[in-house]
Amino acid sequence: MTDFPPPSDRPKAANLAALRLFRPVLFAVGAIGVTLGALILIHHPASQAPPAPATVANVVLPDPEPAPPLTTADFKGFHLKLPDTTAEAEQPASDRYELTLRLEQGDTVEKLLADIAVPEADRKQINEALQALLKKRKLAIGEALALVIQTLADQPDAPRVLSLSVRPQPEQEFTVTRKDDGAYAGEEKTYKVSPRIVRVEAEIQGSLQQSGVHGGAPVAAMNEFIKALSYDVDFQRELKAGQHFTVLLEQSVTSDGKVTHQGRLLAGELRLLKRTATVVRFRPLNGADQFYNAQGESVMRSFLRTPMDASHITSHFGMREHPILGFSAMHTGVDFGAPMGTPILAAGAGKVTMAGPNAGYGIFVKLQHTQQIGTGYGHMSRLGPGIRPGATVRQGQVIGFVGSTGMSTGPHLHYEFYRDGHPVNPLAQKFALRAALAGKDLGRFQGLTRSYLNEMKSAPHVAETVAPPPEPKPRNPVKPQLAGGG
Ligand SMILES: [Zn+2]
């Protein structure tokens, strides 16, 4: 049994992820404050504006050519966007600018417009047109409103809103636009969403999960990758820093390039010291999505590799000198040394056929998994909860605890594996016991695997397709103090 990710890495990864998640939020919160503060100062130079934070004194309006350039057209940041310099030749002094503001705690669209001194009549109309579009939906705190503002020469203190857009979901945008007659009209735009295949290629630094997330893979996809590998890879022993891995992700992208889903794991490859572990997502006919190895065998074993966490083999299957009886005898199972009380897990799903004292085996449990296959567990200190003859068990369920009952020299698990009632070597069985694809499914799988393996080398790297830090778009109230707690 291997667990994932190594427990010691889990909190660290979570903290890092949280930090990374909240860093843009912190930045955004600061930036909103600064921007609003600056705007208030600009528009009400002598007003009784709330005491401005000390930082406002240092505000420098952003450079017209901020570095590094944000390539995505949709990222407007929190800055005043100065007019396009090429247009200036025809229009001597552009009176328009774009502005992105975010809703704050307790904020409304009307209040936000009032804060930038939009005249009351316009505010009302804009809000009505927007509410008609949103119907009953409420905009989340932190939602970005993209505004195009015009400053009139004769009314410099009453900016005119030419348009206001909000995009609560990447595939859906609501825009309120000012018409020639001065009235505001709303429009809803829907963007088509289609899949895009990208890859994350990286080296292991820290945990596998952390390394993938750092490379741009979503946490959920890395967790799936790790889980799919965990049946085959012993993370404690086989995973080393510097090992190379690739994951292939299917993102959902709108027709104008916004990512609505960060990526579902399609396939992945992990290069270990002596071999490469490959997992491929596939849905067989009449089946559910599952991961398979490159040979088309399900990654999930019908049986666990070892029926315990943290154990080591102390005696193999076969002839040996019996430690108590003192003569040569067949050892009909494998012994795993483990501390007293270590939970023993059902190697596979099945039915309990024996549970209790059994001569030299001590407290013993026998499970029947299929008509042919059974397993046995000896020398337990006690039975697991609910374990009695006739009970059904799931794979990985605790059926008892390590002890030294019966003919035993110290705490260990004596594990037996039966085929048609005869003990066989448990460690020699594992590969025969996977579900494998066959027939049409196998043909389809092989075609898909070939194309995935190609795309793991040729698909665009996730970093090439994703905009710089993603725009923080909280769906729930942003509580800045959360960020401080991490
Ligand atoms: Zn034994």
CSV table of C-alpha atoms and ligand atoms in Angstrom, one decimal:
chain,number,residue,atom,x,y,z
A,1,MET,CA,0.0,0.0,0.0
A,2,THR,CA,1.3,3.3,-0.9
A,3,ASP,CA,-0.3,6.6,0.0
A,4,PHE,CA,-0.1,9.8,-1.9
A,5,PRO,CA,1.4,12.3,-1.7
A,6,PRO,CA,3.9,11.5,1.0
A,7,PRO,CA,2.1,12.8,4.1
A,8,SER,CA,5.0,15.1,5.1
A,9,ASP,CA,4.6,17.0,1.8
A,10,ARG,CA,0.9,17.5,1.9
A,11,PRO,CA,0.6,20.5,4.3
A,12,LYS,CA,3.6,22.1,2.7
A,13,ALA,CA,2.0,21.8,-0.8
A,14,ALA,CA,-1.3,23.1,0.6
A,15,ASN,CA,0.3,26.1,2.2
A,16,LEU,CA,2.2,26.9,-1.0
A,17,ALA,CA,-0.9,26.5,-3.0
A,18,ALA,CA,-2.9,28.8,-0.7
A,19,LEU,CA,-0.1,31.4,-0.8
A,20,ARG,CA,0.0,31.3,-4.5
A,21,LEU,CA,-3.8,31.5,-4.6
A,22,PHE,CA,-4.0,34.4,-2.4
A,23,ARG,CA,-1.1,36.4,-3.5
A,24,PRO,CA,-3.0,37.8,-6.5
A,25,VAL,CA,-6.0,38.5,-4.3
A,26,LEU,CA,-3.8,40.4,-1.9
A,27,PHE,CA,-2.4,42.3,-4.8
A,28,ALA,CA,-5.8,43.0,-6.2
A,29,VAL,CA,-7.2,44.2,-2.8
A,30,GLY,CA,-4.3,46.5,-2.5
A,31,ALA,CA,-4.6,47.7,-6.1
A,32,ILE,CA,-8.3,48.4,-5.8
A,33,GLY,CA,-7.7,50.4,-2.7
A,34,VAL,CA,-4.9,52.4,-4.3
A,35,THR,CA,-6.8,52.9,-7.6
A,36,LEU,CA,-10.0,54.0,-5.9
A,37,GLY,CA,-8.1,56.2,-3.5
A,38,ALA,CA,-6.3,57.8,-6.5
A,39,LEU,CA,-9.6,58.2,-8.4
A,40,ILE,CA,-11.3,59.8,-5.4
A,41,LEU,CA,-8.4,62.2,-5.1
A,42,ILE,CA,-8.5,63.0,-8.8
A,43,HIS,CA,-12.3,63.6,-9.0
A,44,HIS,CA,-12.8,65.2,-5.7
A,45,PRO,CA,-9.7,67.1,-5.1
A,46,ALA,CA,-11.2,69.1,-2.2
A,47,SER,CA,-13.8,66.8,-1.1
A,48,GLN,CA,-14.2,65.1,2.3
A,49,ALA,CA,-13.0,61.8,0.9
A,50,PRO,CA,-12.4,59.1,3.5
A,51,PRO,CA,-8.9,59.4,5.0
A,52,ALA,CA,-6.7,58.1,2.3
A,53,PRO,CA,-4.2,55.4,3.2
A,54,ALA,CA,-0.6,56.6,3.5
A,55,THR,CA,0.4,54.8,0.4
A,56,VAL,CA,-1.7,57.1,-1.8
A,57,ALA,CA,0.9,59.8,-1.6
A,58,ASN,CA,3.2,57.6,-3.5
A,59,VAL,CA,0.8,56.6,-6.2
A,60,VAL,CA,2.2,56.9,-9.7
A,61,LEU,CA,-0.2,56.3,-12.5
A,62,PRO,CA,1.0,53.3,-14.5
A,63,ASP,CA,3.3,53.7,-17.3
A,64,PRO,CA,1.6,53.6,-20.7
A,65,GLU,CA,3.8,50.7,-21.6
A,66,PRO,CA,3.9,48.6,-18.5
A,67,ALA,CA,6.5,45.9,-18.4
A,68,PRO,CA,6.2,43.0,-18.8
A,69,PRO,CA,3.6,43.4,-21.5
A,70,LEU,CA,0.4,41.5,-20.8
A,71,THR,CA,-0.3,39.8,-24.0
A,72,THR,CA,-3.9,38.8,-23.4
A,73,ALA,CA,-6.4,41.3,-24.8
A,74,ASP,CA,-8.7,40.6,-21.9
A,75,PHE,CA,-6.4,41.5,-19.1
A,76,LYS,CA,-7.0,45.1,-18.3
A,77,GLY,CA,-5.5,45.1,-14.9
A,78,PHE,CA,-6.4,47.7,-12.5
A,79,HIS,CA,-4.9,50.6,-14.3
A,80,LEU,CA,-6.1,53.5,-16.3
A,81,LYS,CA,-5.4,52.5,-19.8
A,82,LEU,CA,-4.0,55.4,-21.7
A,83,PRO,CA,-5.2,55.8,-25.3
A,84,ASP,CA,-3.6,54.1,-28.2
A,85,THR,CA,-0.8,56.3,-29.3
A,86,THR,CA,-1.3,55.4,-33.0
A,87,ALA,CA,-4.8,56.8,-32.9
A,88,GLU,CA,-3.6,60.2,-31.6
A,89,ALA,CA,-2.6,61.4,-35.1
A,90,GLU,CA,-6.3,61.6,-36.1
A,91,GLN,CA,-7.8,62.4,-32.7
A,92,PRO,CA,-5.7,65.2,-31.2
A,93,ALA,CA,-6.8,64.5,-27.6
A,94,SER,CA,-8.5,61.3,-26.9
A,95,ASP,CA,-11.2,61.8,-24.3
A,96,ARG,CA,-11.8,58.0,-23.7
A,97,TYR,CA,-10.2,55.6,-21.4
A,98,GLU,CA,-10.8,52.1,-20.1
A,99,LEU,CA,-11.0,51.2,-16.4
A,100,THR,CA,-11.4,48.0,-14.6
A,101,LEU,CA,-12.9,48.2,-11.1
A,102,ARG,CA,-13.9,45.4,-8.7
A,103,LEU,CA,-16.8,45.1,-6.4
A,104,GLU,CA,-15.8,45.3,-2.8
A,105,GLN,CA,-17.5,44.0,0.3
A,106,GLY,CA,-20.9,45.8,0.7
A,107,ASP,CA,-20.5,47.4,-2.7
A,108,THR,CA,-23.1,47.8,-5.5
A,109,VAL,CA,-22.6,48.7,-9.1
A,110,GLU,CA,-24.4,52.0,-8.4
A,111,LYS,CA,-22.2,52.8,-5.5
A,112,LEU,CA,-19.1,52.0,-7.5
A,113,LEU,CA,-20.3,54.3,-10.3
A,114,ALA,CA,-21.0,57.0,-7.8
A,115,ASP,CA,-17.5,56.7,-6.4
A,116,ILE,CA,-16.1,57.6,-9.8
A,117,ALA,CA,-18.6,60.5,-10.1
A,118,VAL,CA,-20.9,59.2,-12.8
A,119,PRO,CA,-24.0,61.4,-12.8
A,120,GLU,CA,-27.0,59.9,-11.0
A,121,ALA,CA,-29.3,59.7,-14.0
A,122,ASP,CA,-26.7,57.6,-15.9
A,123,ARG,CA,-26.0,55.5,-12.8
A,124,LYS,CA,-29.7,54.5,-12.5
A,125,GLN,CA,-30.1,53.7,-16.2
A,126,ILE,CA,-26.9,51.6,-16.3
A,127,ASN,CA,-27.9,49.7,-13.2
A,128,GLU,CA,-31.4,49.0,-14.5
A,129,ALA,CA,-30.1,47.7,-17.8
A,130,LEU,CA,-27.5,45.6,-16.0
A,131,GLN,CA,-30.0,44.1,-13.5
A,132,ALA,CA,-32.3,43.3,-16.4
A,133,LEU,CA,-29.5,41.2,-17.9
A,134,LEU,CA,-28.5,39.6,-14.7
A,135,LYS,CA,-32.1,38.8,-13.8
A,136,LYS,CA,-31.9,37.6,-10.2
A,137,ARG,CA,-28.2,36.8,-10.2
A,138,LYS,CA,-26.0,38.7,-7.8
A,139,LEU,CA,-22.5,39.7,-8.7
A,140,ALA,CA,-19.8,38.3,-6.5
A,141,ILE,CA,-17.5,40.5,-4.4
A,142,GLY,CA,-14.3,40.8,-6.4
A,143,GLU,CA,-16.1,40.7,-9.7
A,144,ALA,CA,-14.4,42.9,-12.3
A,145,LEU,CA,-16.4,45.6,-14.1
A,146,ALA,CA,-14.8,46.8,-17.3
A,147,LEU,CA,-15.7,50.4,-18.1
A,148,VAL,CA,-15.1,52.6,-21.1
A,149,ILE,CA,-15.3,56.2,-19.9
A,150,GLN,CA,-15.5,59.4,-21.8
A,151,THR,CA,-14.6,62.8,-20.4
A,152,LEU,CA,-16.5,65.7,-21.8
A,153,ALA,CA,-14.6,68.9,-22.2
A,154,ASP,CA,-17.5,71.0,-20.8
A,155,GLN,CA,-18.2,68.6,-17.9
A,156,PRO,CA,-14.8,67.3,-16.8
A,157,ASP,CA,-16.2,66.2,-13.4
A,158,ALA,CA,-19.1,64.2,-14.8
A,159,PRO,CA,-17.5,61.3,-16.7
A,160,ARG,CA,-19.8,59.5,-19.1
A,161,VAL,CA,-19.9,55.7,-19.2
A,162,LEU,CA,-19.8,54.5,-22.8
A,163,SER,CA,-20.0,50.9,-21.8
A,164,LEU,CA,-19.8,48.6,-18.8
A,165,SER,CA,-19.1,44.9,-19.1
A,166,VAL,CA,-19.0,42.1,-16.5
A,167,ARG,CA,-18.2,38.5,-17.1
A,168,PRO,CA,-19.3,36.3,-14.2
A,169,GLN,CA,-18.5,33.1,-16.1
A,170,PRO,CA,-15.9,32.9,-18.8
A,171,GLU,CA,-18.5,31.8,-21.3
A,172,GLN,CA,-20.9,34.6,-20.5
A,173,GLU,CA,-20.5,38.4,-20.7
A,174,PHE,CA,-23.0,41.1,-20.0
A,175,THR,CA,-22.5,44.5,-21.5
A,176,VAL,CA,-24.4,47.8,-21.1
A,177,THR,CA,-23.7,50.3,-23.8
A,178,ARG,CA,-24.6,53.9,-24.2
A,179,LYS,CA,-26.6,54.6,-27.5
A,180,ASP,CA,-26.4,57.8,-29.5
A,181,ASP,CA,-29.6,59.1,-27.9
A,182,GLY,CA,-28.1,58.8,-24.5
A,183,ALA,CA,-30.1,55.8,-23.3
A,184,TYR,CA,-28.4,52.6,-22.1
A,185,ALA,CA,-29.1,49.1,-23.6
A,186,GLY,CA,-28.0,45.7,-22.4
A,187,GLU,CA,-26.6,42.8,-24.4
A,188,GLU,CA,-25.6,39.3,-23.4
A,189,LYS,CA,-22.8,37.6,-25.2
A,190,THR,CA,-22.1,33.8,-25.1
A,191,TYR,CA,-18.8,32.4,-26.0
A,192,LYS,CA,-18.4,28.9,-27.4
A,193,VAL,CA,-16.4,26.6,-25.2
A,194,SER,CA,-14.2,24.0,-26.9
A,195,PRO,CA,-11.4,21.6,-25.7
A,196,ARG,CA,-7.7,22.3,-26.0
A,197,ILE,CA,-4.9,19.8,-25.3
A,198,VAL,CA,-1.9,21.1,-23.4
A,199,ARG,CA,1.0,19.5,-21.6
A,200,VAL,CA,2.9,20.2,-18.4
A,201,GLU,CA,6.5,18.9,-18.5
A,202,ALA,CA,8.6,19.2,-15.4
A,203,GLU,CA,11.1,17.7,-13.0
A,204,ILE,CA,10.3,16.6,-9.5
A,205,GLN,CA,11.4,19.2,-7.0
A,206,GLY,CA,9.7,18.6,-3.7
A,207,SER,CA,6.6,16.4,-4.0
A,208,LEU,CA,5.3,15.2,-7.3
A,209,GLN,CA,2.0,17.1,-6.7
A,210,GLN,CA,3.8,20.3,-5.9
A,211,SER,CA,6.1,20.0,-8.9
A,212,GLY,CA,3.1,19.6,-11.2
A,213,VAL,CA,1.1,22.4,-9.8
A,214,HIS,CA,4.2,24.6,-10.0
A,215,GLY,CA,4.4,23.7,-13.7
A,216,GLY,CA,0.8,24.8,-14.3
A,217,ALA,CA,-1.2,21.6,-13.8
A,218,PRO,CA,-4.4,21.9,-11.7
A,219,VAL,CA,-4.3,20.2,-8.2
A,220,ALA,CA,-7.1,17.9,-9.1
A,221,ALA,CA,-5.3,16.6,-12.2
A,222,MET,CA,-2.1,16.0,-10.3
A,223,ASN,CA,-4.1,14.1,-7.6
A,224,GLU,CA,-5.5,11.9,-10.3
A,225,PHE,CA,-2.1,11.3,-11.8
A,226,ILE,CA,-0.6,10.4,-8.4
A,227,LYS,CA,-3.6,8.1,-7.6
A,228,ALA,CA,-3.3,6.4,-11.0
A,229,LEU,CA,0.4,5.8,-10.4
A,230,SER,CA,0.1,4.7,-6.8
A,231,TYR,CA,-0.9,1.2,-7.7
A,232,ASP,CA,2.3,0.7,-9.5
A,233,VAL,CA,4.9,3.1,-8.2
A,234,ASP,CA,6.3,2.9,-4.7
A,235,PHE,CA,6.6,6.7,-4.0
A,236,GLN,CA,8.7,6.2,-0.9
A,237,ARG,CA,11.4,4.2,-2.7
A,238,GLU,CA,11.2,5.0,-6.4
A,239,LEU,CA,10.6,8.7,-6.5
A,240,LYS,CA,13.7,10.9,-6.6
A,241,ALA,CA,14.2,14.6,-7.1
A,242,GLY,CA,15.1,15.5,-10.7
A,243,GLN,CA,12.9,12.8,-12.2
A,244,HIS,CA,11.1,13.9,-15.3
A,245,PHE,CA,7.3,13.7,-15.8
A,246,THR,CA,4.8,14.9,-18.4
A,247,VAL,CA,1.0,15.3,-18.0
A,248,LEU,CA,-1.4,15.8,-20.8
A,249,LEU,CA,-4.4,18.0,-20.0
A,250,GLU,CA,-7.6,18.8,-21.7
A,251,GLN,CA,-8.6,22.4,-21.0
A,252,SER,CA,-11.9,24.0,-21.9
A,253,VAL,CA,-11.4,27.3,-23.7
A,254,THR,CA,-13.9,29.9,-24.9
A,255,SER,CA,-13.8,31.2,-28.5
A,256,ASP,CA,-12.0,34.3,-27.3
A,257,GLY,CA,-9.3,32.4,-25.4
A,258,LYS,CA,-10.5,32.3,-21.8
A,259,VAL,CA,-9.8,29.0,-20.0
A,260,THR,CA,-13.0,27.8,-18.3
A,261,HIS,CA,-11.5,24.5,-17.1
A,262,GLN,CA,-7.8,24.3,-16.1
A,263,GLY,CA,-7.4,20.8,-17.4
A,264,ARG,CA,-8.6,17.3,-16.9
A,265,LEU,CA,-5.9,14.6,-16.9
A,266,LEU,CA,-5.8,12.6,-20.2
A,267,ALA,CA,-2.5,10.9,-19.7
A,268,GLY,CA,0.8,11.1,-17.9
A,269,GLU,CA,4.3,9.7,-17.9
A,270,LEU,CA,6.7,9.5,-15.0
A,271,ARG,CA,10.3,8.5,-15.7
A,272,LEU,CA,11.7,6.4,-12.9
A,273,LEU,CA,15.2,5.1,-12.5
A,274,LYS,CA,14.8,2.0,-14.6
A,275,ARG,CA,11.4,2.4,-16.2
A,276,THR,CA,8.7,4.8,-17.3
A,277,ALA,CA,5.3,4.6,-15.7
A,278,THR,CA,2.5,5.6,-18.1
A,279,VAL,CA,-1.1,6.1,-17.3
A,280,VAL,CA,-3.8,6.8,-19.9
A,281,ARG,CA,-7.5,7.7,-19.3
A,282,PHE,CA,-9.8,5.6,-21.3
A,283,ARG,CA,-13.5,4.8,-21.3
A,284,PRO,CA,-14.3,1.3,-22.5
A,285,LEU,CA,-17.5,0.5,-24.2
A,286,ASN,CA,-20.3,0.3,-21.5
A,287,GLY,CA,-17.8,1.3,-18.8
A,288,ALA,CA,-16.7,4.3,-16.9
A,289,ASP,CA,-13.5,6.4,-17.3
A,290,GLN,CA,-10.5,4.7,-15.9
A,291,PHE,CA,-6.7,4.8,-16.0
A,292,TYR,CA,-4.8,2.1,-17.8
A,293,ASN,CA,-1.1,1.5,-18.3
A,294,ALA,CA,0.4,1.6,-21.8
A,295,GLN,CA,-0.4,-2.1,-22.3
A,296,GLY,CA,-4.1,-1.5,-21.7
A,297,GLU,CA,-4.2,-3.0,-18.2
A,298,SER,CA,-6.2,-1.2,-15.6
A,299,VAL,CA,-3.9,0.5,-13.2
A,300,MET,CA,-6.1,-0.6,-10.3
A,301,ARG,CA,-5.2,-3.9,-9.0
A,302,SER,CA,-7.8,-6.3,-7.9
A,303,PHE,CA,-5.5,-6.9,-5.0
A,304,LEU,CA,-3.2,-4.7,-2.9
A,305,ARG,CA,0.5,-5.2,-3.3
A,306,THR,CA,0.8,-5.6,0.5
A,307,PRO,CA,-2.1,-5.8,2.9
A,308,MET,CA,-0.5,-3.2,5.2
A,309,ASP,CA,1.1,0.2,5.1
A,310,ALA,CA,4.7,0.4,6.3
A,311,SER,CA,5.8,-3.2,6.5
A,312,HIS,CA,8.7,-5.3,5.3
A,313,ILE,CA,8.9,-8.9,4.3
A,314,THR,CA,10.6,-11.0,7.0
A,315,SER,CA,10.0,-14.4,5.5
A,316,HIS,CA,9.2,-15.4,2.0
A,317,PHE,CA,7.0,-18.1,0.5
A,318,GLY,CA,8.6,-21.6,0.2
A,319,MET,CA,10.6,-24.1,2.0
A,320,ARG,CA,12.4,-22.9,5.2
A,321,GLU,CA,13.6,-24.0,8.5
A,322,HIS,CA,10.7,-23.4,10.9
A,323,PRO,CA,11.7,-21.0,13.6
A,324,ILE,CA,9.7,-22.8,16.3
A,325,LEU,CA,9.4,-26.4,15.1
A,326,GLY,CA,13.0,-26.4,14.2
A,327,PHE,CA,12.7,-28.6,11.0
A,328,SER,CA,12.4,-27.8,7.4
A,329,ALA,CA,8.8,-27.1,6.3
A,330,MET,CA,6.8,-25.4,3.6
A,331,HIS,CA,6.1,-21.7,4.5
A,332,THR,CA,2.7,-21.3,2.8
A,333,GLY,CA,2.6,-17.5,2.9
A,334,VAL,CA,4.6,-14.4,3.3
A,335,ASP,CA,5.5,-12.7,6.6
A,336,PHE,CA,5.4,-9.0,6.9
A,337,GLY,CA,7.1,-7.5,10.0
A,338,ALA,CA,5.2,-4.6,11.5
A,339,PRO,CA,4.7,-3.1,14.9
A,340,MET,CA,2.0,-4.6,17.2
A,341,GLY,CA,-1.4,-3.1,16.4
A,342,THR,CA,-0.7,-2.0,12.8
A,343,PRO,CA,-3.9,-2.2,10.9
A,344,ILE,CA,-4.2,-5.1,8.4
A,345,LEU,CA,-6.2,-4.3,5.2
A,346,ALA,CA,-8.3,-6.5,3.1
A,347,ALA,CA,-6.2,-7.1,0.0
A,348,GLY,CA,-9.3,-7.1,-2.2
A,349,ALA,CA,-13.1,-6.9,-1.9
A,350,GLY,CA,-14.8,-10.1,-0.8
A,351,LYS,CA,-16.5,-12.1,1.9
A,352,VAL,CA,-15.2,-13.1,5.3
A,353,THR,CA,-15.2,-16.9,5.5
A,354,MET,CA,-13.3,-17.3,8.8
A,355,ALA,CA,-12.6,-14.9,11.7
A,356,GLY,CA,-11.2,-16.0,15.0
A,357,PRO,CA,-8.7,-18.4,16.7
A,358,ASN,CA,-7.3,-21.0,14.3
A,359,ALA,CA,-4.6,-23.1,16.0
A,360,GLY,CA,-1.0,-22.1,15.0
A,361,TYR,CA,-2.3,-19.2,12.9
A,362,GLY,CA,-3.6,-17.6,16.1
A,363,ILE,CA,-6.4,-15.1,15.5
A,364,PHE,CA,-7.0,-15.6,11.8
A,365,VAL,CA,-9.2,-14.1,9.0
A,366,LYS,CA,-9.9,-15.7,5.7
A,367,LEU,CA,-11.5,-13.8,2.8
A,368,GLN,CA,-13.0,-15.3,-0.3
A,369,HIS,CA,-12.7,-12.8,-3.2
A,370,THR,CA,-13.7,-14.7,-6.3
A,371,GLN,CA,-14.7,-18.4,-6.7
A,372,GLN,CA,-11.0,-19.2,-7.3
A,373,ILE,CA,-9.2,-16.6,-5.1
A,374,GLY,CA,-9.0,-16.2,-1.4
A,375,THR,CA,-6.6,-14.6,1.1
A,376,GLY,CA,-5.7,-15.4,4.7
A,377,TYR,CA,-4.2,-13.3,7.6
A,378,GLY,CA,-2.7,-14.8,10.7
A,379,HIS,CA,-1.3,-14.0,14.1
A,380,MET,CA,-3.6,-11.0,14.6
A,381,SER,CA,-3.8,-9.3,18.0
A,382,ARG,CA,-7.5,-8.7,17.4
A,383,LEU,CA,-10.1,-8.6,14.7
A,384,GLY,CA,-11.2,-5.4,12.9
A,385,PRO,CA,-14.6,-3.9,13.6
A,386,GLY,CA,-17.4,-5.8,12.1
A,387,ILE,CA,-15.2,-8.7,10.9
A,388,ARG,CA,-17.1,-12.0,11.4
A,389,PRO,CA,-17.9,-14.9,9.1
A,390,GLY,CA,-20.4,-13.8,6.4
A,391,ALA,CA,-19.5,-10.1,6.5
A,392,THR,CA,-18.5,-8.4,3.2
A,393,VAL,CA,-15.4,-6.3,3.0
A,394,ARG,CA,-14.1,-3.6,0.6
A,395,GLN,CA,-10.6,-3.5,-0.6
A,396,GLY,CA,-8.5,-1.6,1.9
A,397,GLN,CA,-10.9,-2.1,4.8
A,398,VAL,CA,-9.3,-2.8,8.2
A,399,ILE,CA,-9.9,-6.5,9.0
A,400,GLY,CA,-7.6,-6.8,12.0
A,401,PHE,CA,-4.4,-5.7,13.7
A,402,VAL,CA,-0.9,-7.1,13.8
A,403,GLY,CA,-0.2,-9.3,16.8
A,404,SER,CA,1.8,-12.4,17.7
A,405,THR,CA,-1.0,-14.9,18.6
A,406,GLY,CA,-0.6,-18.6,17.7
A,407,MET,CA,2.7,-20.1,16.7
A,408,SER,CA,4.7,-16.9,16.4
A,409,THR,CA,8.0,-15.5,17.6
A,410,GLY,CA,7.1,-11.8,17.4
A,411,PRO,CA,4.5,-9.4,16.0
A,412,HIS,CA,4.0,-9.9,12.2
A,413,LEU,CA,1.4,-10.7,9.7
A,414,HIS,CA,1.4,-14.1,8.0
A,415,TYR,CA,-0.3,-13.5,4.7
A,416,GLU,CA,-1.6,-16.4,2.5
A,417,PHE,CA,-3.0,-16.3,-1.0
A,418,TYR,CA,-5.2,-19.2,-2.3
A,419,ARG,CA,-6.0,-20.3,-5.8
A,420,ASP,CA,-8.7,-22.9,-5.9
A,421,GLY,CA,-8.0,-23.5,-2.2
A,422,HIS,CA,-4.2,-24.1,-2.5
A,423,PRO,CA,-1.7,-21.6,-1.1
A,424,VAL,CA,0.4,-19.9,-3.8
A,425,ASN,CA,3.0,-17.1,-3.5
A,426,PRO,CA,1.1,-13.9,-3.0
A,427,LEU,CA,4.0,-11.8,-4.5
A,428,ALA,CA,4.0,-13.7,-7.7
A,429,GLN,CA,0.3,-13.1,-8.4
A,430,LYS,CA,0.0,-9.3,-8.8
A,431,PHE,CA,0.3,-8.9,-12.6
A,432,ALA,CA,-2.1,-11.6,-13.5
A,433,LEU,CA,-4.8,-9.9,-11.5
A,434,ARG,CA,-5.4,-6.7,-13.4
A,435,ALA,CA,-8.4,-6.2,-15.6
A,436,ALA,CA,-7.1,-5.8,-19.2
A,437,LEU,CA,-8.8,-4.3,-22.3
A,438,ALA,CA,-9.5,-6.6,-25.1
A,439,GLY,CA,-11.1,-6.7,-28.6
A,440,LYS,CA,-12.5,-3.4,-30.0
A,441,ASP,CA,-11.7,-1.6,-26.7
A,442,LEU,CA,-8.0,-2.6,-27.0
A,443,GLY,CA,-7.8,-1.4,-30.6
A,444,ARG,CA,-9.4,2.0,-29.7
A,445,PHE,CA,-7.1,2.2,-26.7
A,446,GLN,CA,-4.0,1.6,-28.6
A,447,GLY,CA,-4.9,4.3,-31.2
A,448,LEU,CA,-5.7,6.8,-28.4
A,449,THR,CA,-2.5,6.0,-26.5
A,450,ARG,CA,-0.3,6.5,-29.6
A,451,SER,CA,-1.9,9.9,-30.2
A,452,TYR,CA,-1.5,10.9,-26.5
A,453,LEU,CA,2.2,9.8,-26.4
A,454,ASN,CA,2.7,12.0,-29.5
A,455,GLU,CA,0.9,14.9,-27.9
A,456,MET,CA,3.0,14.6,-24.8
A,457,LYS,CA,5.9,15.7,-27.0
A,458,SER,CA,4.1,18.1,-29.3
A,459,ALA,CA,1.1,19.7,-27.5
A,460,PRO,CA,1.6,23.3,-26.5
A,461,HIS,CA,3.1,23.7,-23.1
A,462,VAL,CA,0.6,25.0,-20.6
A,463,ALA,CA,2.8,28.1,-19.9
A,464,GLU,CA,2.6,29.1,-23.6
A,465,THR,CA,-1.2,29.2,-23.6
A,466,VAL,CA,-2.0,30.7,-20.2
A,467,ALA,CA,-1.9,34.4,-19.5
A,468,PRO,CA,0.5,35.6,-16.7
A,469,PRO,CA,-1.0,35.3,-13.3
A,470,PRO,CA,-4.7,34.4,-13.7
A,471,GLU,CA,-7.1,37.2,-12.9
A,472,PRO,CA,-8.4,36.7,-9.4
A,473,LYS,CA,-12.1,36.2,-9.7
A,474,PRO,CA,-13.5,35.2,-6.4
A,475,ARG,CA,-16.9,33.6,-6.4
A,476,ASN,CA,-17.2,34.1,-2.7
A,477,PRO,CA,-16.5,37.1,-0.5
A,478,VAL,CA,-12.8,37.8,-0.3
A,479,LYS,CA,-11.6,37.9,3.3
A,480,PRO,CA,-8.1,39.3,3.2
A,481,GLN,CA,-7.4,38.1,6.7
A,482,LEU,CA,-7.5,34.5,5.3
A,483,ALA,CA,-4.4,35.3,3.4
A,484,GLY,CA,-2.6,36.5,6.4
A,485,GLY,CA,-3.4,33.3,8.3
A,486,GLY,CA,-1.5,31.0,5.9
B,1,ZN,ZN,4.3,-17.0,8.2
